[in-house]
Amino acid sequence: MSTGTPKENTHPVRELTIRGIILGGLITLIFTAANAYLGLKVGLTFATSIPAAVISMAVLHYFKNHTVVENNIVQTIASAAGTLSAIIFVIPGLVMVGYWSGFPYWETTAVCMIGGILGVMYSIPLRRALVTGSDLPYPEGVAAAEVLKVGDQSGSVEENKRGLLVIIWGGVASALVSLLAAMKVMAGTLTAYFRVGGGATMVGGSLSLALLGVGHLVGPMVGIAMAVGFFTSYAVLLPIMTPNKLVEGGEIPDIVGAVFSQDVRMIGAGAMAVAAIWTLIKILGPIFRGMKESLVSSRRRASGQTLDLTEQDIPFKYVALITLVSMIPTGFLLWNFLRSSEISHHLWTLIALSIVFVLVLGLLIASICGYMAGLIGASNSPISGVGILVIIAASLLILLVTGGSKDATEAMHLTAYALFTTAIVFGIATISNDNLQDLKTGQLVKATPWRQQVALIIGVVFGSLIIPPVLQLLMTSFGFAGMEGVDEDTALQAPQAILLSTIAKGIFGGDMKWNLFAVGVIIGVVVVIIDEILGRFTRFHLPPLAVGMGMYLNITTTLIIVIGAFVGMYYDRWAQRQADSERSKRLGVLLATGLIVGDSLFGILNAGIIGGTGNPDALAVIPDGFEDITKIVGLVVFIGITALSYRWVQAKSRNTVEPVS
């Protein structure tokens, strides 16, 4: 911070431009849709900053006077919108509990927009404390900054084109595998059910290159933790919990599926809740110190001391004003939600409670998520665990205020209202989880914070406008697991939405399986202790949230992620031996990103085809009866395209990039 002569109030280069906003908006449409599909399919989303930066550099190179900070604005817009798509972890619950029959456009848009803008506002006062005034690593923010710096250097034109080509290759390869599975030329999933002693379990994997790409990005440490999680669920819990069900009779696949979804997942929820609480306990001290430092900086600025251009945020008075004014549309949304419901007699009490809940818990959640993103990156931050804590807190507070209800319809409406309130706070969580990462990137490339913060708001608006129709399309075409009348093999798992809905219904219905949740808590405590011991005496960790996710997600999802983590590890070891190891590693990251984007975009396209034809097998060309053959074909194609893709990227990374004058 400078205390001398006031700095010039204009940036020396182009930064927040119309063309940058338009390009960011176009990238937003792609990545938001892709993340929404991936999140509903497997319960995970991917970081969009680096691929957005690569695409931006490749496109803006053809325009005059493009700058590194202009590219930073593009990735900021796309990153904010792509991250906001994590709201799909909550919103589908309103359909699952039967309150909504679809996704009303303006209500869904407003929830996303209000929560997202509040997330931006809450993260602004934390920037100096958690970004410029801390030694948090911000892995994704630093990586995005390095990509932007490389793209701004002389001779990087071919490098940018190469990066974009790698993303396209990965996207085409992944989309091709998904197309073959939709055509039923190859199987999309391999599964096997079998008995273990008196019980039963299963093993399987989805032949999805997107999941392989997710594994590459999360890395081997998270992969091992997820493997511990699914081993706990499938090798220990399922064999213990299924014998009584098998005695009652029924098909093994049906019994295993029911016990896993109704009981084992609740245990996983308890483990995730412990992980989130432990993280909160560990970071409370730094959060409070950071907020104190932020307030000190604000007072210094108010006293007349001039800050350097790269230290100028949106003024705090405007942050406070926007936050308070946002409570007006929030109150209107809540009123509109309640006015014709079965619990309208609690209308004003619930609205007051929810506004205070959003204001107070929102700020705490923003601090937690921002700090966690700084520690381990936005992609690995335990947003799901935060969601569990929020829905439990919201449900218990609403239950305390209203006394609950024995009427099933009223209980359902209370459940829906808890989910609706949670969705607003979750919007704050998702955006604050990403914003500080973006602001770290901006700090490293010497961007203007207030311009970047405006770009974050623009990204939130873009994302909010596209999320509702994407959700409606996916629901109509595939449906969500657990909904009546959907094909469980093709339905989107929407694991977080199912979990949060189950917890809220259990609390208001009085049938919450607290005993199973408690078992998960015990497991979570044991994992936390193991992680702390490993961290203290070795260089390894066992991330507790990743263990909980491994317990909670279906093994067909987690097994391929684990395999992808080790594929990525071996690729990175190869890259480390290359002349330009960082470039080689970066191309691997871009390939993994392309694998995710290609599968996700094909999923959206296929959803449109299914929705238009009303036929879930609209693209199928192989009739039933050839399942054994398509399984063999699927395994061969999956391994073959994976090997070919990584070998191709290795060849690309070996090629030198000639300087361009």
mmCIF file of N, CA and C in Angstrom, residues 226-285:
data_model
loop_
_atom_site.group_PDB
_atom_site.id
_atom_site.type_symbol
_atom_site.label_atom_id
_atom_site.label_comp_id
_atom_site.label_asym_id
_atom_site.label_seq_id
_atom_site.Cartn_x
_atom_site.Cartn_y
_atom_site.Cartn_z
ATOM 1 N N MET A 226 -10.238 -41.333 -2.268
ATOM 2 C CA MET A 226 -11.521 -41.800 -2.793
ATOM 3 C C MET A 226 -11.544 -43.324 -2.855
ATOM 4 N N ALA A 227 -10.405 -43.921 -3.174
ATOM 5 C CA ALA A 227 -10.333 -45.390 -3.190
ATOM 6 C C ALA A 227 -10.569 -45.961 -1.794
ATOM 7 N N VAL A 228 -10.003 -45.320 -0.781
ATOM 8 C CA VAL A 228 -10.264 -45.739 0.604
ATOM 9 C C VAL A 228 -11.757 -45.648 0.899
ATOM 10 N N GLY A 229 -12.392 -44.575 0.402
ATOM 11 C CA GLY A 229 -13.817 -44.384 0.621
ATOM 12 C C GLY A 229 -14.665 -45.468 -0.015
ATOM 13 N N PHE A 230 -14.430 -45.763 -1.308
ATOM 14 C CA PHE A 230 -15.294 -46.772 -1.934
ATOM 15 C C PHE A 230 -14.958 -48.176 -1.440
ATOM 16 N N PHE A 231 -13.719 -48.410 -0.998
ATOM 17 C CA PHE A 231 -13.398 -49.704 -0.383
ATOM 18 C C PHE A 231 -14.182 -49.867 0.918
ATOM 19 N N THR A 232 -14.260 -48.781 1.696
ATOM 20 C CA THR A 232 -15.021 -48.826 2.949
ATOM 21 C C THR A 232 -16.487 -49.152 2.693
ATOM 22 N N SER A 233 -17.054 -48.523 1.673
ATOM 23 C CA SER A 233 -18.475 -48.731 1.372
ATOM 24 C C SER A 233 -18.754 -50.091 0.764
ATOM 25 N N TYR A 234 -17.935 -50.465 -0.234
ATOM 26 C CA TYR A 234 -18.270 -51.649 -1.031
ATOM 27 C C TYR A 234 -17.634 -52.935 -0.521
ATOM 28 N N ALA A 235 -16.504 -52.821 0.156
ATOM 29 C CA ALA A 235 -15.855 -54.038 0.664
ATOM 30 C C ALA A 235 -16.163 -54.290 2.135
ATOM 31 N N VAL A 236 -16.646 -53.267 2.843
ATOM 32 C CA VAL A 236 -16.911 -53.427 4.276
ATOM 33 C C VAL A 236 -18.396 -53.233 4.599
ATOM 34 N N LEU A 237 -18.929 -52.038 4.312
ATOM 35 C CA LEU A 237 -20.286 -51.709 4.753
ATOM 36 C C LEU A 237 -21.355 -52.529 4.033
ATOM 37 N N LEU A 238 -21.283 -52.615 2.702
ATOM 38 C CA LEU A 238 -22.322 -53.357 1.970
ATOM 39 C C LEU A 238 -22.381 -54.831 2.370
ATOM 40 N N PRO A 239 -21.253 -55.542 2.447
ATOM 41 C CA PRO A 239 -21.338 -56.943 2.890
ATOM 42 C C PRO A 239 -21.911 -57.093 4.291
ATOM 43 N N ILE A 240 -21.697 -56.091 5.162
ATOM 44 C CA ILE A 240 -22.222 -56.157 6.528
ATOM 45 C C ILE A 240 -23.721 -55.834 6.563
ATOM 46 N N MET A 241 -24.180 -54.936 5.697
ATOM 47 C CA MET A 241 -25.540 -54.404 5.798
ATOM 48 C C MET A 241 -26.556 -55.103 4.892
ATOM 49 N N THR A 242 -26.117 -56.009 4.024
ATOM 50 C CA THR A 242 -27.052 -56.641 3.082
ATOM 51 C C THR A 242 -27.578 -58.020 3.470
ATOM 52 N N PRO A 243 -26.969 -58.763 4.393
ATOM 53 C CA PRO A 243 -27.456 -60.134 4.639
ATOM 54 C C PRO A 243 -28.938 -60.229 4.956
ATOM 55 N N ASN A 244 -29.463 -59.378 5.842
ATOM 56 C CA ASN A 244 -30.886 -59.456 6.194
ATOM 57 C C ASN A 244 -31.781 -59.227 4.986
ATOM 58 N N LYS A 245 -31.376 -58.308 4.118
ATOM 59 C CA LYS A 245 -32.159 -58.026 2.913
ATOM 60 C C LYS A 245 -32.151 -59.221 1.968
ATOM 61 N N LEU A 246 -31.019 -59.909 1.887
ATOM 62 C CA LEU A 246 -30.933 -61.076 1.009
ATOM 63 C C LEU A 246 -31.824 -62.208 1.512
ATOM 64 N N VAL A 247 -31.932 -62.336 2.832
ATOM 65 C CA VAL A 247 -32.799 -63.366 3.414
ATOM 66 C C VAL A 247 -34.250 -63.106 3.040
ATOM 67 N N GLU A 248 -34.638 -61.835 2.980
ATOM 68 C CA GLU A 248 -36.014 -61.482 2.629
ATOM 69 C C GLU A 248 -36.337 -61.790 1.176
ATOM 70 N N GLY A 249 -35.301 -61.988 0.353
ATOM 71 C CA GLY A 249 -35.521 -62.313 -1.049
ATOM 72 C C GLY A 249 -35.390 -61.099 -1.939
ATOM 73 N N GLY A 250 -35.167 -61.354 -3.214
ATOM 74 C CA GLY A 250 -35.008 -60.279 -4.177
ATOM 75 C C GLY A 250 -33.740 -60.445 -4.983
ATOM 76 N N GLU A 251 -33.610 -59.658 -6.058
ATOM 77 C CA GLU A 251 -32.431 -59.721 -6.906
ATOM 78 C C GLU A 251 -31.268 -58.993 -6.234
ATOM 79 N N ILE A 252 -30.073 -59.564 -6.353
ATOM 80 C CA ILE A 252 -28.892 -58.975 -5.720
ATOM 81 C C ILE A 252 -28.647 -57.540 -6.188
ATOM 82 N N PRO A 253 -28.711 -57.220 -7.491
ATOM 83 C CA PRO A 253 -28.483 -55.830 -7.912
ATOM 84 C C PRO A 253 -29.455 -54.848 -7.260
ATOM 85 N N ASP A 254 -30.719 -55.245 -7.136
ATOM 86 C CA ASP A 254 -31.710 -54.356 -6.532
ATOM 87 C C ASP A 254 -31.420 -54.136 -5.050
ATOM 88 N N ILE A 255 -31.046 -55.201 -4.362
ATOM 89 C CA ILE A 255 -30.772 -55.103 -2.913
ATOM 90 C C ILE A 255 -29.530 -54.248 -2.662
ATOM 91 N N VAL A 256 -28.471 -54.523 -3.419
ATOM 92 C CA VAL A 256 -27.240 -53.749 -3.253
ATOM 93 C C VAL A 256 -27.489 -52.273 -3.536
ATOM 94 N N GLY A 257 -28.232 -51.991 -4.614
ATOM 95 C CA GLY A 257 -28.521 -50.599 -4.967
ATOM 96 C C GLY A 257 -29.332 -49.884 -3.895
ATOM 97 N N ALA A 258 -30.343 -50.571 -3.347
ATOM 98 C CA ALA A 258 -31.207 -49.952 -2.334
ATOM 99 C C ALA A 258 -30.446 -49.686 -1.041
ATOM 100 N N VAL A 259 -29.675 -50.679 -0.581
ATOM 101 C CA VAL A 259 -28.928 -50.506 0.668
ATOM 102 C C VAL A 259 -27.887 -49.400 0.513
ATOM 103 N N PHE A 260 -27.251 -49.349 -0.641
ATOM 104 C CA PHE A 260 -26.239 -48.315 -0.851
ATOM 105 C C PHE A 260 -26.868 -46.920 -0.832
ATOM 106 N N SER A 261 -27.954 -46.740 -1.588
ATOM 107 C CA SER A 261 -28.547 -45.406 -1.716
ATOM 108 C C SER A 261 -29.236 -44.942 -0.434
ATOM 109 N N GLN A 262 -29.842 -45.866 0.308
ATOM 110 C CA GLN A 262 -30.625 -45.482 1.486
ATOM 111 C C GLN A 262 -29.818 -45.469 2.787
ATOM 112 N N ASP A 263 -28.793 -46.312 2.877
ATOM 113 C CA ASP A 263 -28.076 -46.456 4.144
ATOM 114 C C ASP A 263 -26.602 -46.057 4.060
ATOM 115 N N VAL A 264 -25.883 -46.644 3.109
ATOM 116 C CA VAL A 264 -24.451 -46.382 3.023
ATOM 117 C C VAL A 264 -24.178 -44.913 2.723
ATOM 118 N N ARG A 265 -25.000 -44.322 1.867
ATOM 119 C CA ARG A 265 -24.789 -42.911 1.540
ATOM 120 C C ARG A 265 -24.983 -42.006 2.759
ATOM 121 N N MET A 266 -25.873 -42.368 3.655
ATOM 122 C CA MET A 266 -26.056 -41.569 4.855
ATOM 123 C C MET A 266 -24.809 -41.637 5.745
ATOM 124 N N ILE A 267 -24.155 -42.786 5.760
ATOM 125 C CA ILE A 267 -22.900 -42.912 6.504
ATOM 126 C C ILE A 267 -21.840 -42.004 5.865
ATOM 127 N N GLY A 268 -21.789 -42.010 4.531
ATOM 128 C CA GLY A 268 -20.860 -41.125 3.832
ATOM 129 C C GLY A 268 -21.128 -39.662 4.135
ATOM 130 N N ALA A 269 -22.400 -39.311 4.296
ATOM 131 C CA ALA A 269 -22.757 -37.931 4.631
ATOM 132 C C ALA A 269 -22.187 -37.536 5.986
ATOM 133 N N GLY A 270 -22.253 -38.443 6.952
ATOM 134 C CA GLY A 270 -21.678 -38.154 8.253
ATOM 135 C C GLY A 270 -20.177 -37.932 8.181
ATOM 136 N N ALA A 271 -19.496 -38.739 7.366
ATOM 137 C CA ALA A 271 -18.053 -38.571 7.203
ATOM 138 C C ALA A 271 -17.726 -37.223 6.562
ATOM 139 N N MET A 272 -18.514 -36.813 5.556
ATOM 140 C CA MET A 272 -18.277 -35.521 4.906
ATOM 141 C C MET A 272 -18.544 -34.361 5.858
ATOM 142 N N ALA A 273 -19.560 -34.490 6.690
ATOM 143 C CA ALA A 273 -19.868 -33.430 7.652
ATOM 144 C C ALA A 273 -18.713 -33.222 8.623
ATOM 145 N N VAL A 274 -18.124 -34.310 9.106
ATOM 146 C CA VAL A 274 -16.972 -34.197 10.010
ATOM 147 C C VAL A 274 -15.811 -33.500 9.302
ATOM 148 N N ALA A 275 -15.588 -33.853 8.038
ATOM 149 C CA ALA A 275 -14.492 -33.237 7.285
ATOM 150 C C ALA A 275 -14.679 -31.725 7.188
ATOM 151 N N ALA A 276 -15.907 -31.296 6.905
ATOM 152 C CA ALA A 276 -16.179 -29.863 6.785
ATOM 153 C C ALA A 276 -16.010 -29.146 8.117
ATOM 154 N N ILE A 277 -16.515 -29.754 9.194
ATOM 155 C CA ILE A 277 -16.409 -29.126 10.520
ATOM 156 C C ILE A 277 -14.952 -29.026 10.950
ATOM 157 N N TRP A 278 -14.175 -30.076 10.724
ATOM 158 C CA TRP A 278 -12.767 -30.053 11.118
ATOM 159 C C TRP A 278 -12.002 -28.969 10.357
ATOM 160 N N THR A 279 -12.307 -28.846 9.059
ATOM 161 C CA THR A 279 -11.673 -27.790 8.269
ATOM 162 C C THR A 279 -12.008 -26.421 8.834
ATOM 163 N N LEU A 280 -13.271 -26.233 9.207
ATOM 164 C CA LEU A 280 -13.697 -24.963 9.791
ATOM 165 C C LEU A 280 -12.930 -24.671 11.081
ATOM 166 N N ILE A 281 -12.808 -25.660 11.948
ATOM 167 C CA ILE A 281 -12.096 -25.466 13.213
ATOM 168 C C ILE A 281 -10.653 -25.043 12.962
ATOM 169 N N LYS A 282 -10.013 -25.662 11.976
ATOM 170 C CA LYS A 282 -8.610 -25.382 11.709
ATOM 171 C C LYS A 282 -8.383 -23.982 11.145
ATOM 172 N N ILE A 283 -9.382 -23.413 10.466
ATOM 173 C CA ILE A 283 -9.141 -22.135 9.785
ATOM 174 C C ILE A 283 -9.838 -20.958 10.445
ATOM 175 N N LEU A 284 -10.553 -21.177 11.550
ATOM 176 C CA LEU A 284 -11.245 -20.065 12.195
ATOM 177 C C LEU A 284 -10.289 -18.952 12.612
ATOM 178 N N GLY A 285 -9.144 -19.324 13.210
ATOM 179 C CA GLY A 285 -8.177 -18.321 13.644
ATOM 180 C C GLY A 285 -7.687 -17.446 12.507
#
